[in-house]
Coordinates of C-alpha atoms and ligand atoms in Angstrom, one line a residue:
X1 CA -21.3 -53.8 -20.3
X2 CA -17.7 -52.4 -19.7
X3 CA -17.4 -49.6 -17.7
X4 CA -18.3 -46.4 -18.8
X5 CA -16.8 -43.2 -20.5
X6 CA -19.2 -41.1 -19.3
X7 CA -17.8 -38.1 -22.0
X8 CA -19.4 -33.9 -22.6
X9 CA -18.9 -32.7 -26.3
X10 CA -18.5 -29.0 -26.2
X11 CA -20.0 -28.1 -29.7
X12 CA -22.8 -28.7 -32.3
X13 CA -21.3 -27.0 -35.0
X14 CA -20.4 -29.3 -38.5
X15 CA -17.4 -31.8 -35.5
X16 CA -19.7 -31.9 -33.0
X17 CA -22.3 -33.1 -34.8
X18 CA -19.2 -35.4 -36.2
X19 CA -17.5 -36.0 -33.4
X20 CA -20.6 -37.2 -31.6
X21 CA -21.7 -39.9 -34.6
X22 CA -17.4 -40.5 -33.4
X23 CA -19.3 -42.0 -29.6
X24 CA -22.1 -43.6 -30.6
X25 CA -20.8 -45.8 -33.3
X26 CA -17.3 -46.8 -31.5
X27 CA -18.4 -50.0 -28.9
X28 CA -20.8 -50.9 -32.2
X29 CA -18.1 -51.5 -34.4
X30 CA -15.0 -52.2 -32.6
X31 CA -14.0 -54.1 -29.0
X32 CA -13.5 -50.9 -26.5
X33 CA -12.4 -52.0 -22.6
X34 CA -15.1 -48.9 -22.2
X35 CA -17.7 -47.7 -23.0
X36 CA -18.6 -44.2 -23.9
X37 CA -22.1 -43.0 -23.1
X38 CA -22.9 -39.4 -24.6
X39 CA -23.0 -37.9 -21.7
X40 CA -23.5 -33.8 -21.5
X41 CA -23.3 -31.8 -24.6
X42 CA -22.4 -27.8 -24.1
X43 CA -23.7 -25.0 -26.5
X44 CA -24.7 -21.0 -26.2
X45 CA -27.6 -21.4 -26.9
X46 CA -29.5 -23.9 -25.2
X47 CA -32.8 -24.2 -26.9
X48 CA -30.7 -24.7 -30.0
X49 CA -28.6 -27.1 -27.6
X50 CA -31.5 -29.4 -26.2
X51 CA -32.4 -30.3 -29.4
X52 CA -29.2 -30.6 -31.0
X53 CA -28.2 -32.6 -27.3
X54 CA -31.8 -34.4 -28.5
X55 CA -30.8 -35.2 -31.9
X56 CA -27.4 -36.2 -31.1
X57 CA -27.8 -39.0 -27.9
X58 CA -26.9 -36.3 -25.2
X59 CA -29.2 -37.2 -22.1
X60 CA -29.0 -33.0 -20.8
X61 CA -27.4 -30.5 -22.1
X62 CA -27.0 -27.1 -21.1
X63 CA -24.5 -23.8 -21.9
X64 CA -21.5 -22.8 -20.1
X65 CA -18.6 -25.2 -20.8
X66 CA -17.4 -24.8 -16.7
X67 CA -20.1 -27.2 -16.7
X68 CA -18.9 -29.4 -18.0
X69 CA -15.4 -29.4 -16.2
X70 CA -16.9 -29.2 -12.7
X71 CA -18.9 -32.2 -12.6
X72 CA -17.0 -35.8 -10.9
X73 CA -19.0 -37.4 -13.4
X74 CA -17.3 -36.6 -16.7
X75 CA -14.5 -38.4 -17.4
X76 CA -13.8 -36.7 -21.2
X77 CA -14.0 -33.3 -22.8
X78 CA -14.5 -34.0 -26.8
X79 CA -13.3 -30.0 -27.3
X80 CA -15.6 -29.4 -30.9
X81 CA -15.4 -25.9 -30.6
X82 CA -13.6 -22.8 -33.0
X83 CA -10.0 -21.8 -31.6
X84 CA -10.4 -18.8 -30.0
X85 CA -11.6 -21.5 -26.8
X86 CA -9.4 -24.6 -26.8
X87 CA -7.1 -23.1 -24.6
X88 CA -8.8 -22.0 -21.7
X89 CA -11.6 -25.3 -21.5
X90 CA -8.5 -27.7 -22.2
X91 CA -6.7 -25.9 -19.5
X92 CA -9.3 -26.5 -17.7
X93 CA -11.3 -29.5 -17.8
X94 CA -7.1 -31.3 -17.3
X95 CA -6.4 -29.8 -14.4
X96 CA -9.9 -31.2 -13.4
X97 CA -8.6 -33.7 -14.0
X98 CA -10.6 -34.8 -17.5
X99 CA -9.3 -36.8 -20.8
X100 CA -9.1 -34.3 -23.3
X101 CA -9.4 -34.7 -27.1
X102 CA -9.0 -31.7 -29.1
X103 CA -10.5 -30.3 -31.4
X104 CA -7.4 -29.3 -34.9
X105 CA -5.9 -27.0 -34.9
X106 CA -5.3 -27.5 -30.7
X107 CA -4.6 -23.7 -29.9
X108 CA -4.8 -20.0 -31.7
X109 CA -1.0 -19.2 -31.6
X110 CA 2.0 -21.3 -30.0
X111 CA 1.7 -19.5 -27.3
X112 CA -1.5 -20.7 -26.5
X113 CA -0.2 -24.5 -28.4
X114 CA 3.0 -24.6 -25.1
X115 CA 0.4 -24.4 -22.5
X116 CA -1.7 -26.8 -23.7
X117 CA 0.9 -29.4 -24.3
X118 CA 2.0 -28.4 -20.8
X119 CA -0.7 -29.1 -19.2
X120 CA -0.7 -31.8 -21.3
X121 CA 2.2 -33.9 -19.8
X122 CA 1.2 -31.9 -16.5
X123 CA -2.0 -34.2 -16.5
X124 CA -0.4 -37.2 -18.6
X125 CA 1.5 -38.2 -16.0
X126 CA -2.1 -39.0 -13.6
X127 CA -3.2 -40.6 -16.0
X128 CA -5.2 -38.4 -19.0
X129 CA -4.8 -38.8 -22.2
X130 CA -5.2 -35.9 -24.3
X131 CA -5.2 -35.5 -28.4
X132 CA -5.7 -33.7 -30.9
X133 CA -8.7 -34.1 -33.3
X134 CA -6.6 -34.7 -37.3
X135 CA -8.6 -37.2 -38.3
X136 CA -7.1 -37.5 -41.4
X137 CA -4.0 -40.0 -39.5
X138 CA -7.3 -42.6 -38.9
X139 CA -8.0 -43.0 -43.5
X140 CA -6.2 -47.2 -44.0
X141 CA -5.1 -45.4 -46.5
X142 CA -3.0 -43.5 -45.4
X143 CA -1.8 -45.8 -42.2
X144 CA -0.6 -48.0 -44.6
X145 CA 1.1 -45.2 -46.3
X146 CA 2.7 -45.1 -43.1
X147 CA 4.3 -48.6 -43.1
X148 CA 5.8 -48.6 -45.8
X149 CA 7.3 -45.6 -45.9
X150 CA 8.1 -46.3 -42.8
X151 CA 9.4 -49.6 -44.5
X152 CA 11.8 -47.7 -46.2
X153 CA 9.5 -49.0 -49.2
X154 CA 9.8 -46.1 -51.1
X155 CA 13.2 -45.2 -50.4
X156 CA 14.9 -41.5 -49.1
X157 CA 11.8 -39.0 -49.3
X158 CA 13.2 -36.6 -51.6
X159 CA 9.4 -34.3 -52.2
X160 CA 6.6 -34.0 -50.7
X161 CA 2.9 -32.5 -52.8
X162 CA 0.5 -31.7 -50.3
X163 CA -2.5 -29.2 -51.5
X164 CA -6.3 -29.4 -49.6
X165 CA -8.7 -27.5 -51.6
X166 CA -12.1 -26.3 -50.6
X167 CA -14.7 -24.0 -52.7
X168 CA -16.8 -23.6 -49.7
X169 CA -15.5 -19.5 -50.0
X170 CA -15.0 -19.1 -53.4
X171 CA -19.2 -16.8 -53.6
X172 CA -17.4 -13.7 -52.7
X173 CA -21.4 -13.4 -51.2
X174 CA -20.8 -16.7 -48.9
X175 CA -21.5 -15.1 -45.6
X176 CA -19.7 -14.1 -42.9
X177 CA -18.6 -17.0 -40.3
X178 CA -15.9 -17.3 -36.9
X179 CA -13.5 -18.4 -39.8
X180 CA -13.6 -15.9 -40.6
X181 CA -12.9 -13.5 -37.8
X182 CA -8.9 -13.7 -36.4
X183 CA -9.7 -13.5 -33.6
X184 CA -12.1 -16.5 -33.3
X185 CA -10.6 -19.2 -35.6
X186 CA -6.6 -18.4 -35.0
X187 CA -6.3 -17.8 -39.6
X188 CA -7.6 -18.7 -42.1
X189 CA -7.3 -21.7 -44.4
X190 CA -4.0 -22.4 -43.2
X191 CA -5.3 -23.4 -39.7
X192 CA -8.3 -24.7 -41.2
X193 CA -7.4 -27.3 -43.7
X194 CA -4.1 -26.7 -44.2
X195 CA -3.1 -28.0 -40.6
X196 CA -3.9 -31.5 -42.1
X197 CA -1.9 -31.2 -44.7
X198 CA 1.0 -30.4 -41.8
X199 CA 0.3 -32.4 -39.8
X200 CA -0.1 -36.1 -42.0
X201 CA 3.8 -34.7 -44.3
X202 CA 5.2 -35.1 -40.6
X203 CA 3.6 -37.9 -39.5
X204 CA 3.7 -40.1 -42.9
X205 CA 7.2 -39.4 -43.3
X206 CA 8.2 -39.2 -40.0
X207 CA 9.8 -35.5 -40.8
X208 CA 9.7 -32.1 -39.4
X209 CA 9.4 -29.4 -41.0
X210 CA 11.8 -27.0 -40.0
X211 CA 11.5 -24.2 -41.8
X212 CA 9.2 -22.2 -44.7
X213 CA 8.5 -19.2 -47.9
X214 CA 5.5 -18.9 -47.9
X215 CA 2.6 -16.8 -49.2
X216 CA -0.5 -16.4 -47.5
X217 CA -3.1 -13.6 -49.6
X218 CA -7.3 -12.2 -49.3
X219 CA -9.4 -12.4 -52.2
X220 CA -12.1 -11.1 -50.8
X221 CA -11.5 -8.2 -47.6
X222 CA -15.9 -8.9 -46.7
X223 CA -18.9 -11.1 -46.7
X224 CA -22.1 -10.9 -45.5
X225 CA -23.4 -10.8 -42.0
X226 CA -27.1 -13.2 -41.5
X227 CA -28.7 -13.0 -38.3
X228 CA -28.5 -16.4 -38.7
X229 CA -25.7 -19.3 -38.7
X230 CA -25.6 -20.7 -41.4
X231 CA -23.1 -23.9 -42.5
X232 CA -20.8 -23.6 -44.5
X233 CA -21.9 -22.9 -48.5
X234 CA -24.3 -21.8 -47.6
X235 CA -25.9 -18.0 -48.9
X236 CA -26.7 -14.9 -47.4
X237 CA -29.3 -12.5 -48.3
X238 CA -28.1 -9.5 -51.2
X239 CA -28.2 -6.3 -49.2
X240 CA -27.2 -8.3 -46.1
X241 CA -24.5 -5.6 -43.9
X242 CA -20.9 -6.6 -44.8
X243 CA -18.5 -7.6 -42.7
X244 CA -14.2 -7.2 -43.2
X245 CA -12.3 -10.4 -43.0
X246 CA -9.7 -10.8 -40.8
X247 CA -8.3 -14.6 -42.1
X248 CA -6.4 -16.4 -45.7
X249 CA -8.0 -17.6 -48.1
X250 CA -5.5 -19.1 -49.5
X251 CA -1.8 -20.4 -48.4
X252 CA 1.1 -21.7 -50.9
X253 CA 5.0 -22.2 -49.8
X254 CA 7.1 -24.3 -49.6
X255 CA 9.5 -26.2 -46.8
X256 CA 11.9 -28.0 -45.9
X257 CA 12.4 -30.9 -44.4
X258 CA 14.7 -31.8 -41.2
X259 CA 16.2 -34.4 -43.4
X260 CA 16.5 -32.9 -46.0
X261 CA 13.2 -33.0 -48.2
X262 CA 11.6 -30.9 -49.8
X263 CA 7.8 -29.8 -49.3
X264 CA 5.7 -27.9 -51.5
X265 CA 1.2 -27.1 -49.9
X266 CA -1.1 -25.2 -51.0
X267 CA -4.5 -24.7 -49.1
X268 CA -7.5 -23.1 -50.1
X269 CA -11.6 -22.6 -49.4
X270 CA -10.9 -20.8 -52.6
X271 CA -10.5 -23.2 -55.5
X272 CA -14.5 -23.3 -57.1
X273 CA -15.2 -27.0 -57.5
X274 CA -12.6 -28.7 -55.0
X275 CA -15.2 -29.3 -53.0
X276 CA -12.9 -31.0 -51.0
X277 CA -10.4 -32.3 -52.2
X278 CA -6.4 -32.9 -50.0
X279 CA -3.9 -34.8 -51.6
X280 CA -0.5 -36.3 -50.8
X281 CA 2.1 -37.2 -52.8
X282 CA 5.9 -38.0 -51.6
X283 CA 8.1 -38.8 -53.8
X284 CA 11.4 -41.3 -52.6
X285 CA 14.4 -41.9 -54.4
X286 CA 12.5 -45.7 -54.9
X287 CA 9.3 -45.3 -55.0
X288 CA 6.1 -43.6 -54.5
X289 CA 2.8 -43.0 -52.6
X290 CA -0.2 -40.7 -53.8
X291 CA -3.2 -40.3 -51.7
X292 CA -6.1 -38.6 -52.9
X293 CA -8.8 -38.1 -50.6
X294 CA -11.7 -38.3 -53.3
X295 CA -11.2 -42.0 -54.2
X296 CA -9.9 -41.5 -50.2
X297 CA -10.2 -46.1 -49.3
X298 CA -7.1 -46.1 -52.2
X299 CA -3.7 -45.6 -51.7
X300 CA -1.3 -45.1 -55.5
X301 CA 2.4 -47.1 -54.1
X302 CA 5.4 -47.3 -57.9
X303 CA 8.4 -49.8 -56.2
X304 CA 11.0 -48.7 -58.6
X305 CA 12.0 -52.0 -57.9
X306 CA 9.7 -53.9 -60.0
X307 CA 11.0 -55.7 -63.2
X308 CA 11.5 -53.2 -65.9
X309 CA 8.9 -52.8 -67.4
X310 CA 6.8 -53.5 -65.6
X311 CA 6.6 -50.6 -62.9
X312 CA 3.6 -48.1 -62.4
X313 CA 1.7 -46.6 -59.9
X314 CA -1.3 -49.8 -58.9
X315 CA -4.2 -48.1 -57.1
X316 CA -4.4 -50.3 -53.3
X317 CA -8.2 -50.7 -51.6
X318 CA -6.9 -50.3 -48.0
X319 CA -9.6 -51.8 -47.3
X320 CA -8.8 -55.7 -46.5
X321 CA -8.1 -57.6 -43.6
X322 CA -5.0 -57.1 -43.6
X323 CA -5.2 -52.9 -42.9
X324 CA -5.9 -51.0 -39.9
X325 CA -9.4 -50.9 -38.7
X326 CA -10.9 -52.6 -41.9
X327 CA -11.7 -55.8 -40.2
X328 CA -14.8 -54.2 -37.3
X329 CA -16.7 -52.9 -41.0
X330 CA -17.5 -53.6 -44.2
X331 CA -16.4 -57.0 -46.3
X332 CA -13.7 -55.5 -48.2
X333 CA -13.9 -53.7 -51.7
X334 CA -16.8 -51.9 -49.8
X335 CA -15.0 -49.0 -48.7
X336 CA -15.6 -46.2 -45.4
X337 CA -16.3 -42.6 -45.8
X338 CA -14.9 -38.9 -44.2
X339 CA -17.8 -40.4 -40.5
X340 CA -15.4 -43.7 -40.0
X341 CA -11.9 -41.7 -39.7
X342 CA -13.8 -40.0 -36.8
X343 CA -14.9 -43.5 -35.7
X344 CA -11.3 -45.4 -35.2
X345 CA -10.3 -42.0 -33.8
X346 CA -12.9 -42.5 -31.3
X347 CA -11.3 -46.3 -31.1
X348 CA -7.6 -45.1 -30.7
X349 CA -8.5 -42.6 -27.7
X350 CA -10.6 -44.9 -25.7
X351 CA -7.9 -47.9 -25.8
X352 CA -5.5 -45.6 -24.6
X353 CA -7.2 -44.0 -22.0
X354 CA -8.2 -47.3 -21.0
X355 CA -4.4 -48.2 -21.2
X356 CA -2.6 -44.7 -19.5
X357 CA -1.7 -45.0 -22.4
X358 CA -0.2 -41.4 -24.5
X359 CA -1.8 -41.5 -28.0
X360 CA -0.8 -39.9 -31.1
X361 CA -1.0 -36.8 -32.4
X362 CA -0.8 -36.0 -28.7
X363 CA -0.6 -32.3 -28.8
X364 CA 3.1 -31.6 -28.4
X365 CA 2.9 -33.0 -32.0
X366 CA -0.1 -30.5 -32.8
X367 CA 2.0 -27.9 -31.4
X368 CA 4.8 -28.4 -33.6
X369 CA 2.1 -28.4 -36.6
X370 CA 1.8 -25.1 -34.4
X371 CA 4.6 -23.5 -35.1
X372 CA 4.7 -24.7 -38.8
X373 CA 1.5 -22.0 -38.8
X374 CA 3.6 -19.4 -36.8
X375 CA 6.0 -19.3 -39.5
X376 CA 4.2 -19.7 -42.9
X377 CA 1.7 -16.4 -41.2
X378 CA 5.2 -14.7 -40.2
X379 CA 7.1 -15.5 -43.6
X380 CA 3.7 -14.3 -46.0
X381 CA 3.5 -11.0 -43.8
X382 CA 7.8 -10.5 -45.0
X383 CA 7.1 -11.4 -48.4
X384 CA 7.6 -15.1 -48.4
X385 CA 11.2 -15.2 -47.0
X386 CA 12.3 -18.1 -45.6
X387 CA 11.6 -18.3 -42.3
X388 CA 12.9 -21.3 -39.1
X389 CA 10.0 -23.3 -37.3
X390 CA 11.6 -22.2 -34.6
X391 CA 11.0 -18.3 -35.6
X392 CA 13.6 -17.1 -36.5
X393 CA 14.5 -15.7 -39.9
X394 CA 17.0 -17.7 -42.0
Ligands
SOE401 C1 -13.7 -26.7 -43.0 O1 -13.3 -26.5 -44.2 C2 -13.7 -27.7 -42.5 O2 -14.6 -28.7 -41.7 C3 -12.2 -28.8 -41.2 O3 -12.2 -27.6 -40.4 C4 -12.0 -29.8 -41.3 O4 -10.6 -29.9 -40.1 C5 -11.9 -30.8 -42.4 O5 -12.1 -32.4 -42.4 C6 -13.5 -30.8 -43.6 O6 -13.3 -28.9 -43.8

């Protein structure tokens, strides 16, 4: 039995459930230098949180996140709450010497993100580790894609094309949630799922977006309010009162990368028929890679140096022992799911904590995403004019 790593998790929604699963499984499938212990679950409603603590496997529950920061016997704070609470909780936890895992996007604006980066860097000098939960980076097929791009196997990157499409808000009577309130979520589709595409694109290419031209749209201006919070895709009574939506339903933007590549990005939660279609394709002068979450164990790779007459997009099953994380799971060909990305996220974080090393995506990586989000919103608010990521209007 290795030294425990006592976890306090703030939040009991979809990401809370998913992170709890990851904390429970990581050390049971991977050799870890420290063993996560689910010590404290924090949620606003005491009864619901106590029930969730039992269901998730936490030893105790509380209704105030400050209990997690104050307790000397908590080693890491895992933030799975709406974006308007990320900065306050992370800053307090880091100041108290707690390691921090914070869900994406890092914050609700660049100013908050910068405060979190500075606090994380100060804390790291004391051996405290922090990470932002852009979990798609932990997909074996995308790790393979990054290795191919880094090795130059697709050559000079010219195009990045990313779409993240969901449809849980297609129904105009899908109920109001915190994700539709700008003061809680920071933005709508853009920050919720567009942020994943931005992070994945910058991570795969090793290149930053330096300017955007964007449009954003809210198609459904009000949503019915439910007394009871419902999950994604729930339905409200027909006569429920309606509340104004203050975020985007959809965002589309072109992007310039520092290295000269062109990007085309789209994110929406009203793409009827797309439950969770997260796709990215990168074209270079010697080849291409393409990933579609709907076939998340596969990477499509086109090698233009193959012999003429034998070229084509090959579909690589990224579950072979040569692929990251694969040998901890099932024999080749049996595949992994969305939940495995979160277990991988915990594995890399726990190993980094044990070694005192930084682990990507760092808060600084996540703040670069936050700058792109801000530039997209600025461009969309000004008739899609080109906006540089540093905020000047080119
Ligand atoms: C809701 O759109 C959501 O849960 C996102 O918040 C997650 O980041 C995404 O992975 C799945 O959909």
